[in-house]
Amino acid sequence: MKVAFTILVCFGIILSSCYKKEVVNDADHNLANGKQEQMNVRTINFSGYQWQVRSTGNARQGPGGNYFSSNSLNVFIDANGDLQLNIQKALGKWGCSEVYTTNTTGYGKYIYVTKGNLENYDEKIVPGLFTWDNYSFQTDANSELDLEFSKWGDANKNITTLYSVQPTRGGVYSERNYTPASNIIYDANGYSTHIINWQPDKVIFETHTGDDTTAATLLFRFVFDDTNPPRTAKEGNATSNSVVIPHPQSDTRPHINFWLFDENGDGKGDAPANKQNAALVIHRFQYIPD
């Protein structure tokens, strides 16, 4: 769900003609030579894994130039045993949420099961399911593979699923992005399953109805293989090596985040247009290594 800069560096997402460009400032997500910094580190247990809860205190960090809060009202395990990440206003600030596993991962299947409609969020909100490595910018563009669901500021947009293999150079490398042509279908519980199957020669993204990974429930599939051209990532004045399929490296981990889009590019995540708090519910997560 990504050359060290002291405060802020840029990370952008643009989605061809349907999406708006975002340039985000990111001190926490672009550390090629330093580990992800945390303030008031908190961990929670969910789905058989231990997760660190990101906190940026009073500092805005990327994506979106947001405050990320580890408050127990912002990130918690609910009465059903599901993980809940919130965007909510407290003390005059909109706090966003992010978690990532304490253990590192590599090639294999990353399975995220969500609960609730991912396409009904306010147009400023971005749920993200992704992989990330703090140290691998130069060699592997931070080993980043993304599943995101957002209207990117367009209130009329209704298909929000996006699969991305970084680097996309802000969406310029359009072959590295894919958006399906229809909406997600949820089961009676509101579940949908989202998979990143990371292999050395390809990445396979899938979305399924329900808490299910079988062919019978498959809705969308995108295969990005090593026949695609190599691309470079750029952060400030730094340019990565050319990457086709990024490799997992020593600090690669699965992440989940829930954040606010910076539509006007001022380095500050925009408040939800409806001014309402929001929640992202994760029913379960599973990593199946190769």
Tab-separated table of C-alpha atoms in Angstrom:
chain	number	residue	atom	x	y	z
A	1	MET	CA	0.000	0.000	0.000
A	2	LYS	CA	6.634	3.447	0.060
A	3	VAL	CA	17.746	8.838	-0.772
A	4	ALA	CA	16.349	9.915	2.636
A	5	PHE	CA	14.718	13.277	2.998
A	6	THR	CA	14.638	14.999	6.344
A	7	ILE	CA	11.072	16.218	6.279
A	8	LEU	CA	9.044	15.717	3.133
A	9	VAL	CA	9.445	14.092	-0.272
A	10	CYS	CA	7.003	13.639	-3.079
A	11	PHE	CA	4.931	10.695	-4.071
A	12	GLY	CA	2.230	10.971	-6.740
A	13	ILE	CA	-0.634	9.011	-8.162
A	14	ILE	CA	-2.428	9.918	-11.364
A	15	LEU	CA	-4.856	7.644	-13.051
A	16	SER	CA	-5.010	8.305	-16.821
A	17	SER	CA	-7.922	10.513	-17.913
A	18	CYS	CA	-10.308	9.355	-15.205
A	19	TYR	CA	-8.233	10.255	-12.174
A	20	LYS	CA	-6.704	13.390	-10.792
A	21	LYS	CA	-3.020	13.801	-10.128
A	22	GLU	CA	-1.865	13.847	-6.535
A	23	VAL	CA	1.535	14.939	-5.343
A	24	VAL	CA	1.995	13.966	-1.724
A	25	ASN	CA	4.722	14.810	0.707
A	26	ASP	CA	6.089	11.794	2.505
A	27	ALA	CA	8.774	11.698	5.138
A	28	ASP	CA	7.642	8.349	6.486
A	29	HIS	CA	7.145	6.593	3.158
A	30	ASN	CA	10.321	7.440	1.299
A	31	LEU	CA	13.257	6.553	3.515
A	32	ALA	CA	15.852	4.823	1.397
A	33	ASN	CA	18.538	5.009	4.068
A	34	GLY	CA	16.575	5.160	7.309
A	35	LYS	CA	13.950	3.075	9.031
A	36	GLN	CA	10.341	4.211	9.288
A	37	GLU	CA	10.150	6.549	12.254
A	38	GLN	CA	7.370	6.154	14.773
A	39	MET	CA	6.216	8.257	17.676
A	40	ASN	CA	4.503	6.523	20.619
A	41	VAL	CA	4.733	3.100	18.990
A	42	ARG	CA	1.690	0.919	19.638
A	43	THR	CA	1.095	-2.650	18.469
A	44	ILE	CA	-2.074	-4.706	18.124
A	45	ASN	CA	-2.742	-8.369	17.369
A	46	PHE	CA	-5.036	-9.121	14.461
A	47	SER	CA	-5.645	-12.162	12.286
A	48	GLY	CA	-2.665	-14.006	13.728
A	49	TYR	CA	-0.199	-11.165	13.099
A	50	GLN	CA	1.206	-8.364	15.199
A	51	TRP	CA	0.794	-4.926	13.670
A	52	GLN	CA	2.433	-1.628	14.450
A	53	VAL	CA	0.111	1.375	14.456
A	54	ARG	CA	1.585	4.426	12.810
A	55	SER	CA	1.713	7.733	14.634
A	56	THR	CA	3.078	11.022	13.320
A	57	GLY	CA	2.162	13.158	16.312
A	58	ASN	CA	1.736	16.782	15.266
A	59	ALA	CA	3.609	16.293	11.985
A	60	ARG	CA	1.945	15.913	8.615
A	61	GLN	CA	3.381	13.063	6.579
A	62	GLY	CA	2.498	11.255	3.389
A	63	PRO	CA	0.531	10.025	1.742
A	64	GLY	CA	-1.521	13.165	1.365
A	65	GLY	CA	0.214	15.261	3.976
A	66	ASN	CA	-1.841	13.826	6.846
A	67	TYR	CA	-1.716	13.305	10.585
A	68	PHE	CA	-1.627	9.579	11.398
A	69	SER	CA	-2.925	8.689	14.841
A	70	SER	CA	-2.314	5.531	16.873
A	71	ASN	CA	-5.028	6.453	19.363
A	72	SER	CA	-7.088	3.447	20.467
A	73	LEU	CA	-10.201	5.219	19.155
A	74	ASN	CA	-8.588	5.546	15.742
A	75	VAL	CA	-7.297	1.978	15.298
A	76	PHE	CA	-8.786	-0.921	17.249
A	77	ILE	CA	-10.188	-4.448	17.165
A	78	ASP	CA	-13.983	-4.275	17.252
A	79	ALA	CA	-16.496	-6.545	18.987
A	80	ASN	CA	-16.530	-8.898	15.973
A	81	GLY	CA	-12.755	-9.325	16.053
A	82	ASP	CA	-12.314	-7.188	12.931
A	83	LEU	CA	-9.659	-4.518	12.550
A	84	GLN	CA	-11.071	-1.008	12.268
A	85	LEU	CA	-9.114	1.962	10.921
A	86	ASN	CA	-10.702	5.371	11.227
A	87	ILE	CA	-10.507	8.837	9.801
A	88	GLN	CA	-11.896	11.185	12.411
A	89	LYS	CA	-11.597	14.712	13.671
A	90	ALA	CA	-10.188	15.321	17.131
A	91	LEU	CA	-8.889	18.547	18.660
A	92	GLY	CA	-9.443	20.323	15.365
A	93	LYS	CA	-7.387	17.866	13.263
A	94	TRP	CA	-8.409	15.074	10.932
A	95	GLY	CA	-6.501	11.972	11.996
A	96	CYS	CA	-5.814	9.144	9.534
A	97	SER	CA	-4.733	5.543	10.168
A	98	GLU	CA	-2.093	3.059	9.060
A	99	VAL	CA	-0.850	-0.317	10.283
A	100	TYR	CA	1.878	-2.682	9.127
A	101	THR	CA	3.112	-6.048	10.340
A	102	THR	CA	6.079	-6.359	12.673
A	103	ASN	CA	7.319	-9.333	10.636
A	104	THR	CA	8.746	-8.903	7.146
A	105	THR	CA	7.428	-10.736	4.089
A	106	GLY	CA	8.407	-11.592	0.515
A	107	TYR	CA	7.026	-13.378	-2.526
A	108	GLY	CA	3.653	-15.035	-2.090
A	109	LYS	CA	-0.031	-14.202	-1.664
A	110	TYR	CA	-1.237	-11.224	0.345
A	111	ILE	CA	-4.933	-11.717	1.081
A	112	TYR	CA	-6.997	-8.832	2.481
A	113	VAL	CA	-10.686	-9.404	3.308
A	114	THR	CA	-12.627	-6.177	3.800
A	115	LYS	CA	-16.079	-5.605	5.259
A	116	GLY	CA	-18.335	-2.903	3.849
A	117	ASN	CA	-18.717	-1.038	0.582
A	118	LEU	CA	-15.362	0.298	-0.601
A	119	GLU	CA	-16.966	2.451	-3.291
A	120	ASN	CA	-19.207	4.589	-1.057
A	121	TYR	CA	-16.526	6.591	0.728
A	122	ASP	CA	-16.349	10.360	0.548
A	123	GLU	CA	-14.450	11.533	-2.528
A	124	LYS	CA	-11.504	12.696	-0.417
A	125	ILE	CA	-10.923	9.327	1.278
A	126	VAL	CA	-8.414	6.661	0.179
A	127	PRO	CA	-8.300	3.102	1.587
A	128	GLY	CA	-5.039	1.368	0.671
A	129	LEU	CA	-3.824	-2.243	0.858
A	130	PHE	CA	-0.182	-2.496	-0.185
A	131	THR	CA	3.387	-3.679	0.262
A	132	TRP	CA	6.222	-1.378	1.205
A	133	ASP	CA	9.946	-1.415	2.014
A	134	ASN	CA	11.684	1.583	3.566
A	135	TYR	CA	15.115	0.682	2.254
A	136	SER	CA	14.585	-0.403	-1.346
A	137	PHE	CA	13.890	2.837	-3.221
A	138	GLN	CA	17.097	2.664	-5.247
A	139	THR	CA	16.839	-0.979	-6.284
A	140	ASP	CA	13.089	-1.663	-6.272
A	141	ALA	CA	11.076	1.569	-5.971
A	142	ASN	CA	10.295	0.681	-2.338
A	143	SER	CA	8.983	-2.782	-3.355
A	144	GLU	CA	5.507	-1.266	-3.626
A	145	LEU	CA	2.394	-2.993	-4.948
A	146	ASP	CA	-0.934	-1.214	-4.400
A	147	LEU	CA	-4.628	-1.940	-4.094
A	148	GLU	CA	-6.524	1.339	-3.646
A	149	PHE	CA	-10.171	2.343	-3.687
A	150	SER	CA	-10.840	6.039	-4.161
A	151	LYS	CA	-12.788	8.628	-6.124
A	152	TRP	CA	-9.688	10.870	-6.068
A	153	GLY	CA	-11.779	13.993	-5.517
A	154	ASP	CA	-14.463	13.199	-8.116
A	155	ALA	CA	-17.789	12.846	-6.277
A	156	ASN	CA	-19.439	11.351	-9.384
A	157	LYS	CA	-16.960	8.524	-9.745
A	158	ASN	CA	-18.380	5.111	-8.799
A	159	ILE	CA	-15.742	2.574	-9.891
A	160	THR	CA	-12.872	3.053	-7.491
A	161	THR	CA	-10.742	-0.119	-7.588
A	162	LEU	CA	-7.149	0.456	-8.724
A	163	TYR	CA	-4.306	-2.057	-8.982
A	164	SER	CA	-0.781	-0.621	-9.359
A	165	VAL	CA	2.741	-1.990	-9.716
A	166	GLN	CA	5.230	0.702	-8.764
A	167	PRO	CA	6.923	2.653	-10.149
A	168	THR	CA	4.158	4.300	-12.137
A	169	ARG	CA	5.866	7.742	-12.142
A	170	GLY	CA	2.656	9.385	-11.036
A	171	GLY	CA	0.581	7.312	-13.467
A	172	VAL	CA	2.632	8.222	-16.561
A	173	TYR	CA	3.455	4.537	-16.997
A	174	SER	CA	-0.170	3.613	-17.567
A	175	GLU	CA	0.557	-0.054	-18.299
A	176	ARG	CA	1.384	-0.436	-14.594
A	177	ASN	CA	-2.151	0.576	-13.499
A	178	TYR	CA	-5.444	-1.237	-13.965
A	179	THR	CA	-9.028	-0.267	-13.130
A	180	PRO	CA	-11.857	-2.749	-13.789
A	181	ALA	CA	-14.929	-1.773	-15.768
A	182	SER	CA	-17.523	-2.628	-13.111
A	183	ASN	CA	-18.250	-2.358	-9.418
A	184	ILE	CA	-17.342	-4.794	-6.659
A	185	ILE	CA	-20.025	-7.314	-5.712
A	186	TYR	CA	-20.211	-8.019	-1.973
A	187	ASP	CA	-21.707	-10.997	-0.186
A	188	ALA	CA	-24.476	-10.797	2.443
A	189	ASN	CA	-21.922	-9.910	5.120
A	190	GLY	CA	-20.445	-7.113	3.040
A	191	TYR	CA	-17.199	-9.023	2.505
A	192	SER	CA	-14.885	-8.784	-0.491
A	193	THR	CA	-11.428	-10.326	-0.892
A	194	HIS	CA	-8.440	-8.612	-2.485
A	195	ILE	CA	-5.263	-10.478	-3.380
A	196	ILE	CA	-1.748	-9.497	-4.370
A	197	ASN	CA	0.021	-12.601	-5.669
A	198	TRP	CA	3.655	-11.553	-5.933
A	199	GLN	CA	5.921	-13.755	-8.027
A	200	PRO	CA	9.446	-13.119	-9.392
A	201	ASP	CA	8.152	-12.910	-12.981
A	202	LYS	CA	4.668	-11.464	-12.463
A	203	VAL	CA	2.182	-9.879	-10.088
A	204	ILE	CA	-1.430	-11.089	-10.136
A	205	PHE	CA	-4.128	-8.914	-8.571
A	206	GLU	CA	-7.578	-10.345	-7.892
A	207	THR	CA	-10.843	-9.221	-6.301
A	208	HIS	CA	-13.451	-11.749	-5.184
A	209	THR	CA	-16.954	-11.601	-3.782
A	210	GLY	CA	-17.117	-12.606	-0.125
A	211	ASP	CA	-14.419	-14.100	2.046
A	212	ASP	CA	-13.367	-16.471	-0.717
A	213	THR	CA	-10.449	-16.972	-3.088
A	214	THR	CA	-11.904	-19.573	-5.439
A	215	ALA	CA	-12.505	-19.163	-9.179
A	216	ALA	CA	-16.277	-19.173	-8.604
A	217	THR	CA	-16.167	-15.820	-6.796
A	218	LEU	CA	-13.590	-14.057	-8.982
A	219	LEU	CA	-14.665	-10.572	-10.105
A	220	PHE	CA	-11.523	-8.909	-11.479
A	221	ARG	CA	-8.010	-10.045	-12.342
A	222	PHE	CA	-4.969	-8.157	-13.567
A	223	VAL	CA	-1.682	-9.833	-14.488
A	224	PHE	CA	1.424	-7.691	-14.805
A	225	ASP	CA	4.383	-9.732	-16.042
A	226	ASP	CA	8.058	-9.253	-16.847
A	227	THR	CA	7.410	-8.653	-20.551
A	228	ASN	CA	6.528	-5.052	-19.655
A	229	PRO	CA	9.187	-2.351	-20.082
A	230	PRO	CA	11.431	-1.405	-17.152
A	231	ARG	CA	10.587	1.902	-15.461
A	232	THR	CA	12.253	4.217	-12.961
A	233	ALA	CA	10.911	5.923	-9.858
A	234	LYS	CA	11.838	9.514	-9.079
A	235	GLU	CA	11.845	11.184	-5.655
A	236	GLY	CA	13.131	14.733	-5.643
A	237	ASN	CA	16.504	14.631	-7.398
A	238	ALA	CA	16.925	10.888	-6.927
A	239	THR	CA	16.118	8.325	-9.593
A	240	SER	CA	15.821	4.611	-8.898
A	241	ASN	CA	17.218	1.795	-10.975
A	242	SER	CA	14.955	0.542	-13.766
A	243	VAL	CA	12.308	-1.824	-12.414
A	244	VAL	CA	9.946	-4.247	-14.133
A	245	ILE	CA	8.711	-6.470	-11.288
A	246	PRO	CA	9.916	-4.995	-7.985
A	247	HIS	CA	11.590	-7.468	-5.643
A	248	PRO	CA	10.826	-7.806	-1.937
A	249	GLN	CA	13.788	-6.795	0.188
A	250	SER	CA	14.884	-6.873	3.833
A	251	ASP	CA	12.190	-4.550	5.214
A	252	THR	CA	9.220	-5.437	2.981
A	253	ARG	CA	5.917	-5.638	4.882
A	254	PRO	CA	2.169	-5.600	4.201
A	255	HIS	CA	0.479	-2.293	5.074
A	256	ILE	CA	-3.080	-1.035	5.380
A	257	ASN	CA	-3.822	2.667	5.389
A	258	PHE	CA	-6.832	4.973	5.374
A	259	TRP	CA	-6.066	8.564	4.449
A	260	LEU	CA	-7.198	11.862	2.954
A	261	PHE	CA	-6.438	12.944	-0.599
A	262	ASP	CA	-4.665	16.263	-1.174
A	263	GLU	CA	-6.566	17.395	-4.253
A	264	ASN	CA	-5.179	20.920	-4.458
A	265	GLY	CA	-1.577	19.813	-3.903
A	266	ASP	CA	-0.905	22.113	-0.932
A	267	GLY	CA	0.718	19.339	1.097
A	268	LYS	CA	-2.266	18.954	3.415
A	269	GLY	CA	-4.827	16.162	3.223
A	270	ASP	CA	-8.247	17.637	2.482
A	271	ALA	CA	-11.046	17.300	5.011
A	272	PRO	CA	-13.820	14.926	3.879
A	273	ALA	CA	-16.254	16.833	1.691
A	274	ASN	CA	-19.123	15.587	3.857
A	275	LYS	CA	-17.212	16.488	7.069
A	276	GLN	CA	-18.039	13.056	8.477
A	277	ASN	CA	-15.833	10.518	10.240
A	278	ALA	CA	-15.276	7.252	8.343
A	279	ALA	CA	-14.152	3.691	9.081
A	280	LEU	CA	-12.357	0.983	7.098
A	281	VAL	CA	-13.036	-2.525	8.412
A	282	ILE	CA	-10.659	-5.422	7.688
A	283	HIS	CA	-12.186	-8.813	8.417
A	284	ARG	CA	-8.968	-10.773	8.056
A	285	PHE	CA	-5.500	-10.798	6.543
A	286	GLN	CA	-3.361	-13.722	5.417
A	287	TYR	CA	0.103	-13.987	3.954
A	288	ILE	CA	0.960	-17.238	2.175
A	289	PRO	CA	4.686	-17.281	1.372
A	290	ASP	CA	6.085	-19.099	-1.648
